[in-house]
Tab-separated table of C-alpha atoms and ligand atoms in Angstrom:
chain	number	residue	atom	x	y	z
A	1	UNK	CA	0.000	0.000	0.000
A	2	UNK	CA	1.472	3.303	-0.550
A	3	UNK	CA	2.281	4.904	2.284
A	4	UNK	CA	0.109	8.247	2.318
A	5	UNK	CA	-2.684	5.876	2.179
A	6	UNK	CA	-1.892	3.861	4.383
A	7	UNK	CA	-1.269	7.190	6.993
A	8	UNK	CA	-4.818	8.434	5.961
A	9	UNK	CA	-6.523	5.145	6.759
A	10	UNK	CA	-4.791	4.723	10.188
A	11	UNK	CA	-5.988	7.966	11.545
A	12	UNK	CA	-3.296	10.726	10.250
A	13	UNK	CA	-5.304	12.537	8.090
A	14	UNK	CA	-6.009	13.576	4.770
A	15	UNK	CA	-2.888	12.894	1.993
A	16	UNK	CA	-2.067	16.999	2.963
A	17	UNK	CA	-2.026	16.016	6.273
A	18	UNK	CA	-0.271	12.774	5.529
A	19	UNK	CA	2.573	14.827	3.294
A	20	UNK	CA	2.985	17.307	6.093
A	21	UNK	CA	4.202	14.745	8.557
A	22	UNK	CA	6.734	13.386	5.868
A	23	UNK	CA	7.931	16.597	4.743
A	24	UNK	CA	8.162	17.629	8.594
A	25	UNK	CA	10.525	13.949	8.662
A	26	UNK	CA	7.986	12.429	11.726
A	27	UNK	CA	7.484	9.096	9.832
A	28	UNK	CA	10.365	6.703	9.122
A	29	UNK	CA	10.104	3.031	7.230
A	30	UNK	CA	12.549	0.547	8.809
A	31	UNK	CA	14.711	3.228	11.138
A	32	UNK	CA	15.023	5.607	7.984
A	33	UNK	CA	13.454	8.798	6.974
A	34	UNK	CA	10.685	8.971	4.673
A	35	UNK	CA	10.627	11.579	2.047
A	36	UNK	CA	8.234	10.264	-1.070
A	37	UNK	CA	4.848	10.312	0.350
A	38	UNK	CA	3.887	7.489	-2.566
A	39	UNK	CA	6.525	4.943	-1.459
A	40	UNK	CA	5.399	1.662	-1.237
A	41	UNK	CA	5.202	-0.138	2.471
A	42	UNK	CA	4.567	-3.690	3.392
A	43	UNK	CA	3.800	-3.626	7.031
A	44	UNK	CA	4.533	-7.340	7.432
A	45	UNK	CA	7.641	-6.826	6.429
A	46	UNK	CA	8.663	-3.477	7.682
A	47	UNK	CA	8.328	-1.193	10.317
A	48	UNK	CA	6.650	2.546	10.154
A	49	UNK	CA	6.714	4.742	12.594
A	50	UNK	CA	5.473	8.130	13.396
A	51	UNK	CA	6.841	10.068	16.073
A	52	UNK	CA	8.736	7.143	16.972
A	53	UNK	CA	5.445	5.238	17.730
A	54	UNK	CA	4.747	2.030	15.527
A	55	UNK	CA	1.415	2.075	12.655
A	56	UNK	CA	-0.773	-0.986	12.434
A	57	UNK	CA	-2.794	-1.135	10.174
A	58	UNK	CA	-6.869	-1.918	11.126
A	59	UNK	CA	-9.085	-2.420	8.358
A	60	UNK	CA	-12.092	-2.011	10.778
A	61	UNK	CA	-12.540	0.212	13.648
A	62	UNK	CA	-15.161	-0.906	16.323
A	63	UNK	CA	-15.696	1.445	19.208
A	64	UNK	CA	-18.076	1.462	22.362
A	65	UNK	CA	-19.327	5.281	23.035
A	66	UNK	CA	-21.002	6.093	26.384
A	67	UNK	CA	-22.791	8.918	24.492
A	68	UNK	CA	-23.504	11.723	26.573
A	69	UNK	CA	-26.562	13.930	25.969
A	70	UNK	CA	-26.655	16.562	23.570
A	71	UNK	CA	-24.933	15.043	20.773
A	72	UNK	CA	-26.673	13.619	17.838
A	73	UNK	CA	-26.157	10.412	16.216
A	74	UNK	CA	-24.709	11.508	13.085
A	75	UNK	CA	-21.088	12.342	11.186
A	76	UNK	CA	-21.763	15.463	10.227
A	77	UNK	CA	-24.136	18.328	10.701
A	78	UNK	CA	-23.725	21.649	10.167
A	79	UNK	CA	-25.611	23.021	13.866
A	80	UNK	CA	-25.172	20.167	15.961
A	81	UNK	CA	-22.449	18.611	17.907
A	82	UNK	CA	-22.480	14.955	16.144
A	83	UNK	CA	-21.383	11.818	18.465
A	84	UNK	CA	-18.379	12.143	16.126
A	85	UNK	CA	-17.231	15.331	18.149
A	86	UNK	CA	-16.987	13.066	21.069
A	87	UNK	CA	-13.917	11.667	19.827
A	88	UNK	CA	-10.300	12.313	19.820
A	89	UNK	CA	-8.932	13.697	16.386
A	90	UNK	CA	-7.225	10.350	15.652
A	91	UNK	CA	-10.499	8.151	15.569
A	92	UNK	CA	-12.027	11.181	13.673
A	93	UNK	CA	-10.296	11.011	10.828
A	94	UNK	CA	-11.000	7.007	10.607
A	95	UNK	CA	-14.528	8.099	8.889
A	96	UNK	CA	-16.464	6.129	11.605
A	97	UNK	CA	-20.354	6.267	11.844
A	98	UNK	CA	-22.815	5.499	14.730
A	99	UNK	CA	-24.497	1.946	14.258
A	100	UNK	CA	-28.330	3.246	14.391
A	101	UNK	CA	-29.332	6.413	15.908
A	102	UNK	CA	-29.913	7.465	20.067
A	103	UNK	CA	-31.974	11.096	20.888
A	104	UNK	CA	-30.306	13.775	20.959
A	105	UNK	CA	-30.893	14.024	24.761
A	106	UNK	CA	-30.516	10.058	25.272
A	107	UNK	CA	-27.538	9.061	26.812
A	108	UNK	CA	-25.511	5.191	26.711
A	109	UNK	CA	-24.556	2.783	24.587
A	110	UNK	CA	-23.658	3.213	21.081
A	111	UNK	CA	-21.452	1.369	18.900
A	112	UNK	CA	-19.172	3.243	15.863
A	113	UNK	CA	-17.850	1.825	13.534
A	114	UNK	CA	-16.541	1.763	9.876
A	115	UNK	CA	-17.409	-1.639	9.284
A	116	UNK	CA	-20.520	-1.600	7.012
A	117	UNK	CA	-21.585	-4.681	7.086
A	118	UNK	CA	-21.591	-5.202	10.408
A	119	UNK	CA	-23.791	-1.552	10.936
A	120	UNK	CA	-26.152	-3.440	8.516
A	121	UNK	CA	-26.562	-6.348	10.732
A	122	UNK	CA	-26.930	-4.865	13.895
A	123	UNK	CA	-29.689	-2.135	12.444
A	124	UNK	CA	-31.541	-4.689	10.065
A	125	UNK	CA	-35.449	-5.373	11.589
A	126	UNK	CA	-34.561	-9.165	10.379
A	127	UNK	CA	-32.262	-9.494	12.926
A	128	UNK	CA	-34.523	-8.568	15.526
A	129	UNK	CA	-31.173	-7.543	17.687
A	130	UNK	CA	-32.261	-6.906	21.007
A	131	UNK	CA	-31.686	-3.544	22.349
A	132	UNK	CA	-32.095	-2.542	26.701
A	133	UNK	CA	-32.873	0.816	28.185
A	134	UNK	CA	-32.832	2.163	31.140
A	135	UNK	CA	-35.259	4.741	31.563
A	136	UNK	CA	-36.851	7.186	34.612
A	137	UNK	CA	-40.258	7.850	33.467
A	138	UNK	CA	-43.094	10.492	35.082
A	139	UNK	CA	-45.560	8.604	37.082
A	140	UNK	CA	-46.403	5.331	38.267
A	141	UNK	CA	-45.706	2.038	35.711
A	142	UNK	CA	-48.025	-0.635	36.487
A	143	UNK	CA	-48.379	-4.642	36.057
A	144	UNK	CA	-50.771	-3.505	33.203
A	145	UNK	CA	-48.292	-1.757	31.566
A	146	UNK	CA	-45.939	-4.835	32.066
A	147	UNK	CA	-48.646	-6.722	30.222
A	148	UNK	CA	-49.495	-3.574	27.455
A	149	UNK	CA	-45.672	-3.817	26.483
A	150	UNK	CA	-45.903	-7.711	26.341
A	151	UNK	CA	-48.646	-7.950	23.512
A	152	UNK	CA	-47.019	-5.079	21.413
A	153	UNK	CA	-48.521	-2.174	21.981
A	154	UNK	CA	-50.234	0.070	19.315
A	155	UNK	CA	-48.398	3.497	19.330
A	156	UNK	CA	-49.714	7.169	18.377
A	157	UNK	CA	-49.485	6.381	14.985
A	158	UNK	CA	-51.416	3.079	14.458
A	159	UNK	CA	-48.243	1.187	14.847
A	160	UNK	CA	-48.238	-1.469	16.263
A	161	UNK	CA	-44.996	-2.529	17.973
A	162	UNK	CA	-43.387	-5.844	18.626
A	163	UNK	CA	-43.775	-7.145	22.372
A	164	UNK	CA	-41.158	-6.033	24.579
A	165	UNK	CA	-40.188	-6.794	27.907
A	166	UNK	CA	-41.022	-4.334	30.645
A	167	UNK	CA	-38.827	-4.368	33.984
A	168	UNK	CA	-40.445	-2.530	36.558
A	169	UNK	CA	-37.108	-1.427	38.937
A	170	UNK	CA	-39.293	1.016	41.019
A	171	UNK	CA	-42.802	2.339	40.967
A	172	UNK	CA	-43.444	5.831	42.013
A	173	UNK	CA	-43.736	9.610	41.061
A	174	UNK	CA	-40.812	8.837	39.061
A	175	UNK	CA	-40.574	5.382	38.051
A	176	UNK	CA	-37.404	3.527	36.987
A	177	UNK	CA	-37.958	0.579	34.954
A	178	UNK	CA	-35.918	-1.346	32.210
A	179	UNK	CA	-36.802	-2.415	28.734
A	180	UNK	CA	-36.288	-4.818	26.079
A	181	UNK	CA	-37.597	-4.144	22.473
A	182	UNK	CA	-36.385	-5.887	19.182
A	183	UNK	CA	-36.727	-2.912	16.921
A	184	UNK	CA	-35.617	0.762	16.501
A	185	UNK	CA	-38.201	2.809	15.536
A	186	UNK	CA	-37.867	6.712	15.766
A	187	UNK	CA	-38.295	7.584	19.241
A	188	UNK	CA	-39.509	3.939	19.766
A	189	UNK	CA	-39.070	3.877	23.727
A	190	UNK	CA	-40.810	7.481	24.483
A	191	UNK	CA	-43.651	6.431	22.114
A	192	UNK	CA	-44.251	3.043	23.819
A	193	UNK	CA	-44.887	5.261	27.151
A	194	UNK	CA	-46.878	7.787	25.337
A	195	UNK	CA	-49.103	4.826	24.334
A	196	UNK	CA	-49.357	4.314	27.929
A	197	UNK	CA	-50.100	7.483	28.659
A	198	UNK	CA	-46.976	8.258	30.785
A	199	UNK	CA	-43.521	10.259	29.086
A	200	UNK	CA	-40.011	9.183	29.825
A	201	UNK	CA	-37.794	11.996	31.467
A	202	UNK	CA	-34.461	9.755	31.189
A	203	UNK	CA	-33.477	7.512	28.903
A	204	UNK	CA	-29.990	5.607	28.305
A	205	UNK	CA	-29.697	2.083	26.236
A	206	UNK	CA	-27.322	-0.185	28.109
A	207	UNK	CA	-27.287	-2.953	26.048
A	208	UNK	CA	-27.336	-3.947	22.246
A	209	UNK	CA	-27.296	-7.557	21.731
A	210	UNK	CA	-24.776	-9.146	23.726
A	211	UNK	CA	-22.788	-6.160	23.675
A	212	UNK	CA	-23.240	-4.190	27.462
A	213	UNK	CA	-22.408	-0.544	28.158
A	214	UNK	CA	-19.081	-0.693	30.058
A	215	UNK	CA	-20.175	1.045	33.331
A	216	UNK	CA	-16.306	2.514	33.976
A	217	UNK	CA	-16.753	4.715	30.900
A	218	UNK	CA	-17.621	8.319	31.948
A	219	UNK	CA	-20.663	9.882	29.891
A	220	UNK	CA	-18.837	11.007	26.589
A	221	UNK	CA	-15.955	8.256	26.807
A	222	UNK	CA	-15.239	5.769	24.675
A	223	UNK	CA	-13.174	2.608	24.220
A	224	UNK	CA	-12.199	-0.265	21.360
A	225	UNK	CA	-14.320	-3.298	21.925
A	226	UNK	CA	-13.184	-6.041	24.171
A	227	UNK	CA	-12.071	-9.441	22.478
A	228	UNK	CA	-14.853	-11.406	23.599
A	229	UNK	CA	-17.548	-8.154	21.966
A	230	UNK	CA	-15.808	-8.517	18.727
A	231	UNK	CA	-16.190	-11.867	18.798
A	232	UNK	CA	-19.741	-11.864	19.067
A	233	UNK	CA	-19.692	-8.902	16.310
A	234	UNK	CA	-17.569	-11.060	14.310
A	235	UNK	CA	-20.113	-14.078	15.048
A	236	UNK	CA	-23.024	-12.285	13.521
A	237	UNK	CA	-21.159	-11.315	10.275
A	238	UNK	CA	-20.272	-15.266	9.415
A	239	UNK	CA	-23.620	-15.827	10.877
A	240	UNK	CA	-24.914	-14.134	8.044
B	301	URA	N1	-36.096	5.081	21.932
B	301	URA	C1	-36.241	6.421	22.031
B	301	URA	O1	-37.334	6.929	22.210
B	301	URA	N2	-35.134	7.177	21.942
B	301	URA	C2	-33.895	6.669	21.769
B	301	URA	O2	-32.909	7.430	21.715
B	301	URA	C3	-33.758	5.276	21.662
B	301	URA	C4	-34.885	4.501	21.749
């Protein structure tokens, strides 16, 4: 691969950026200095470095966001801060994009990546990937809501949803409860409680498939998946 594209795809930036480095002498190729951006490089063979810090090359990128409220699920927007502001300049530049959408104000889980096929998976209704929030909601949740969630209930719209699973956690002014639903419908979780006549004031997913939000990230942190969450990412794509 030549080298400047190699640099871009490992999260240097564009080819300017990428010829900047090199003309700056940052990057060597096997302990000597680089100074034709379109050199050749086999990474098995030899070694790059940048800043004295080695380059591996990743085709696919697959990182766990706690996303914190505020942000919307998007790469780019021209008024809003987009989850993609979240992250460090590095991962920025590795044209990463949010695998299905969260609120604006909801906070948790959310998987980026640049792996296409996988986003498809994960998003696809066929799937029927299961998906867990967390959520405070105003007023009192009841058995019979329990039960209205469990034979799908028919939103504002004449939709009717698939049954989902409804934890009660705590019943009272403010009620905390957990759910499971199998689809992603805009808004899906605030218009299952509007059905229900009640409307969520908190909402965070903390769960998408077998994939769990890591509870030591900080709201707006993110890491790299864990061996045993690609694997099950990985799973699903041979799956296929
Ligand atoms: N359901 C919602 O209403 N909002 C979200 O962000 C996710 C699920």
């Amino acid at each position: 691969m030549r080298l400047d594209k190699l640099l871009a795809k490992t999260g240097f930036g564009s080819r300017k950026n990428v010829k900047q480095l090199i003309r700056e002498k940052r990057v060597t190729i096997n302990d000597a200095i680089v100074r034709d951006p379109s050199q050749h490089v086999n990474l098995n063979a030899e070694k790059v470095l940048v800043d004295g810090a080695p380059v591996n090359y990743q085709e696919f990128y697959y990182l766990m966001l706690n996303k914190a409220p505020g942000y919307i699920s998007a790469t780019e927007d021209r008024v809003e801060k987009t989850v993609i502001d979240l992250l460090p300049q590095h991962y920025q530049a590795l044209k990463l994009f949010p695998v299905g959408r969260l609120d604006k104000d909801t906070e948790g889980l959310l998987l980026l990546t640049n792996d296409g096929e996988l986003g498809h998976i994960l998003t696809s209704p066929r799937q029927e990937i299961i998906k867990v929030y967390y959520a405070k909601i105003i007023g009192k949740v009841t058995e019979e809501d329990v039960e209205a969630f469990a034979k799908g209930l028919t939103l504002k719209d004449g939709y009717v949803a698939k049954p989902a699973q409804l934890k009660i956690k705590s019943a009272d002014e403010i009620s905390e409860i957990e759910v499971t639903i199998t689809e992603g419908k805009f808004h899906q979780v605030k218009r299952m409680f509007e059905a229900v006549g009640k409307e969520v004031q908190y909402l965070q997913r903390i769960k998408m498939g077998e994939i769990e939000l890591d509870r030591t990230l900080a709201i707006g942190d993110f890491r790299e998946l864990k061996e045993a969450e690609l694997a099950y990412c990985l799973g699903l794509k041979e799956g296929r």
